[in-house]
Amino acid sequence: MSRMMKIRVPATSANLGPGFDCMGLALDVWNELSFEPAVKLSYHVTGEGADKFNKGAKNLLTKAYSNLYEICGKALMGASIRARNEILVSSGLGSSAAAIVAGLFGANEMLGKPLTENDLLKIATEMEGHPDNVAPALLGGLVVSVMNKDEIITRRYEIPPLTLVIVKPDVEWLTKTARAVLPKSVSRADAVHNIGRAALVVDALCKGDLDLLQLVMEDRIHQTYRLRHISGGMAAYKCAKKHGAAALSGAGPSIIVFTQPSQAQYAMADIQSVFGERGIKTKGIITCPNNKGVHRI
Ligand code: HSE
């Protein structure tokens, strides 16, 4: 391929309350990338994460890009990869998943699409460790995924244009820590609490039923354990619940809330003020679900 190729990959919010490690939603927040054949492989970022990645920090995108060439048994072709990033890094909005999916999808397109979408999903899941962010980044919409031995079973649902507020506090919070603070086992009562609610979250999102979503987005197996360790997290989550159906986005630290469009600005300011009172800076975004995964533009 001799010409420049451009793609977009979306942010994703995993878990959605009770759907821990199984559910994720693609959002209308995008990283845009161009791939141009070059002598060596290079990566340059503008926007979110630019400082980190342009200093030469290891990045999942070029790792995924190189992996795909290796898996396909092809010699790595150089490429100048340039990214314009909107997805906040270390935020619980799937920036790692977006990098993995963009690298794999970009390499697959450069090679003339030797691998299927399902192949890409399997490789992305192996790289990320679980499918809940990579699946919606690849497929768009709401995706429910389960691992069945080596297979990943997914179902994808189109979601109506709901309004979503995201508030990301400027706190140090690594996914590794977010997983380490979880209990090794959960009680039957907590499992039952989550199973029924997770199923109803899917129904509520598909129908755009905010009232039902607000009732069933409650989780008992990961959020509380994590919110306790995120400065201002518990208070911000409680505040978000006053405005609609709230959750910790992925492993956090961002809080998301599905709310009425007319209430979105106020909800965002209110949640930001909870962190602000504790001296914690925030970034706020008002967005909506999107039904498109990674694609060429
Ligand atoms: N399901 C994952 C978690 C998402 O909650 O840890 C973050 O990668």
PDB file of C-alpha atoms and ligand atoms in Angstrom, residues 14-15 20-21 128 130 132-133 175 179 222 226 250-251, ligand 1:
ATOM      1  CA  ALA A  14     -16.526  -1.079  30.540  1.00  0.00           C
ATOM      2  CA  ASN A  15     -18.545  -2.779  33.293  1.00  0.00           C
ATOM      3  CA  PHE A  20     -17.957  -6.494  35.553  1.00  0.00           C
ATOM      4  CA  ASP A  21     -15.432  -7.740  32.953  1.00  0.00           C
ATOM      5  CA  GLU A 128      -5.631  -6.675  27.065  1.00  0.00           C
ATOM      6  CA  HIS A 130     -10.255  -9.290  29.034  1.00  0.00           C
ATOM      7  CA  ASP A 132     -14.907  -5.803  27.763  1.00  0.00           C
ATOM      8  CA  ASN A 133     -13.145  -2.728  26.316  1.00  0.00           C
ATOM      9  CA  THR A 175      -5.623  -0.600  36.515  1.00  0.00           C
ATOM     10  CA  ARG A 179      -7.732  -5.060  40.236  1.00  0.00           C
ATOM     11  CA  HIS A 222     -16.142  -4.095  42.252  1.00  0.00           C
ATOM     12  CA  ARG A 226     -12.412   0.713  44.205  1.00  0.00           C
ATOM     13  CA  GLY A 250     -14.248   0.615  33.754  1.00  0.00           C
ATOM     14  CA  ALA A 251     -11.732   0.302  36.555  1.00  0.00           C
TER      15      ALA A 251
HETATM   16  N1  HSE B   1     -13.340  -4.777  33.466  1.00  0.00           N
HETATM   17  C1  HSE B   1     -12.073  -4.159  33.724  1.00  0.00           C
HETATM   18  C2  HSE B   1     -11.974  -3.850  35.205  1.00  0.00           C
HETATM   19  C3  HSE B   1     -11.975  -2.903  32.922  1.00  0.00           C
HETATM   20  O1  HSE B   1     -12.964  -3.397  35.760  1.00  0.00           O
HETATM   21  O2  HSE B   1     -10.923  -4.060  35.800  1.00  0.00           O
HETATM   22  C4  HSE B   1     -10.651  -2.200  33.056  1.00  0.00           C
HETATM   23  O3  HSE B   1      -9.698  -2.713  32.194  1.00  0.00           O
END
